[in-house]
CSV table of C-alpha atoms in Angstrom, one decimal:
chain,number,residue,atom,x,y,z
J,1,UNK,CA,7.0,154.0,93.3
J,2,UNK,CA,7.1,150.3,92.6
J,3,UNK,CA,9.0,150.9,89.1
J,4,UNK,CA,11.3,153.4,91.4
J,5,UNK,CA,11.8,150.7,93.9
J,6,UNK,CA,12.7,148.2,91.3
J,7,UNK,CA,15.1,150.0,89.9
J,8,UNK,CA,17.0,150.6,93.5
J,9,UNK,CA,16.9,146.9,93.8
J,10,UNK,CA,18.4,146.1,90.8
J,11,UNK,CA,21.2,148.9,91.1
J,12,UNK,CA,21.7,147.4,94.5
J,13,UNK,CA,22.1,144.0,93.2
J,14,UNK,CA,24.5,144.9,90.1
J,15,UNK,CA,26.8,147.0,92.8
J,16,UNK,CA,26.7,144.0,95.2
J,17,UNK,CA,27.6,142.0,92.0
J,18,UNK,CA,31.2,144.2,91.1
J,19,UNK,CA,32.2,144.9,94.7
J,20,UNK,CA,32.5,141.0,95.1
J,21,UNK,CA,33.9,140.9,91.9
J,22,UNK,CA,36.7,143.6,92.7
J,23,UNK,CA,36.8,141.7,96.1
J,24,UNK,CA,38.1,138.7,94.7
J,25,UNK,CA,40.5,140.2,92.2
J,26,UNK,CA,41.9,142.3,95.0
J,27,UNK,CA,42.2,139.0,97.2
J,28,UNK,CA,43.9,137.1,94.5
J,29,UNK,CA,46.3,139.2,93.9
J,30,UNK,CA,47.0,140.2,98.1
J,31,UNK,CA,47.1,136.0,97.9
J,32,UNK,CA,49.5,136.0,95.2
J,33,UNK,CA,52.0,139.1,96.8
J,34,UNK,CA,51.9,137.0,100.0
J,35,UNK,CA,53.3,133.8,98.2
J,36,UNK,CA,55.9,135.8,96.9
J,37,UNK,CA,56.8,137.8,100.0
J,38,UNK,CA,57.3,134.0,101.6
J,39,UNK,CA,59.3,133.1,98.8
J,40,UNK,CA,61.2,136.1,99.0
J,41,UNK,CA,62.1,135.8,103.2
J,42,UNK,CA,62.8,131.9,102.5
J,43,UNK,CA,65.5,133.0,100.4
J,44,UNK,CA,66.9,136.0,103.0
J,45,UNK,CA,67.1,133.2,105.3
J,46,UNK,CA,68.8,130.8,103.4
J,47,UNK,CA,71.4,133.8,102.4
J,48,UNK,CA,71.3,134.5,105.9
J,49,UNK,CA,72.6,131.4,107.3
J,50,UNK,CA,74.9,130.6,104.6
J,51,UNK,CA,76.5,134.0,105.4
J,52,UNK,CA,76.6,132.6,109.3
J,53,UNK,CA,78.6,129.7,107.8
J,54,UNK,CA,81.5,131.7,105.5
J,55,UNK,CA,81.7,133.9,108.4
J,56,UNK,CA,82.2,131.3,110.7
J,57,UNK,CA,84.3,129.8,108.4
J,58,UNK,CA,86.3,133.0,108.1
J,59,UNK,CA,86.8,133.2,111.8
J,60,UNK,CA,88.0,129.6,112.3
J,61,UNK,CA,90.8,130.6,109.5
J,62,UNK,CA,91.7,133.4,111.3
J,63,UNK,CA,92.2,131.4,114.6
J,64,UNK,CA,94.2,128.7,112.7
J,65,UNK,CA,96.3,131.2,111.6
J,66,UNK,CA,96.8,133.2,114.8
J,67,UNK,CA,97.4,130.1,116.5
C-alpha cells in the first residue's frame, strides 16, 4: 500500500510537472499572438486615419472645384 501510494505521488507530481510546463508554452505563445494582434490594430488605425486625411483631402478638392 505504501509502494502503491508512492507511486500515485510520484505520477501526481510528474503530471503537475507537464501541465505547468504546457501552461507556460501555451501562455507564451497567447503572450506572443496578443503582441502581434496590437501591432496589427496599431497599423489599422494608422491606415485608418490616414484614409480620414486623403478623404478629407478629396472633399476639400471637390469643394474648390465646385466653388
Amino acid at each position: 500500500a505504501v509502494a502503491l501510494l508512492g507511486q500515485v505521488s510520484e505520477l501526481a507530481e510528474q503530471l503537475e510537472e507537464r501541465l505547468f510546463h504546457l501552461y507556460n508554452c501555451n501562455n507564451e505563445m497567447i503572450q506572443e499572438r496578443l503582441q502581434a494582434l496590437a501591432e496589427v490594430m496599431g497599423r489599422v488605425e494608422e491606415a485608418q486615419a490616414e484614409l480620414r486625411h486623403v478623404c478629407c483631402s478629396v472633399e476639400a478638392a471637390y469643394r474648390d472645384l465646385c466653388l
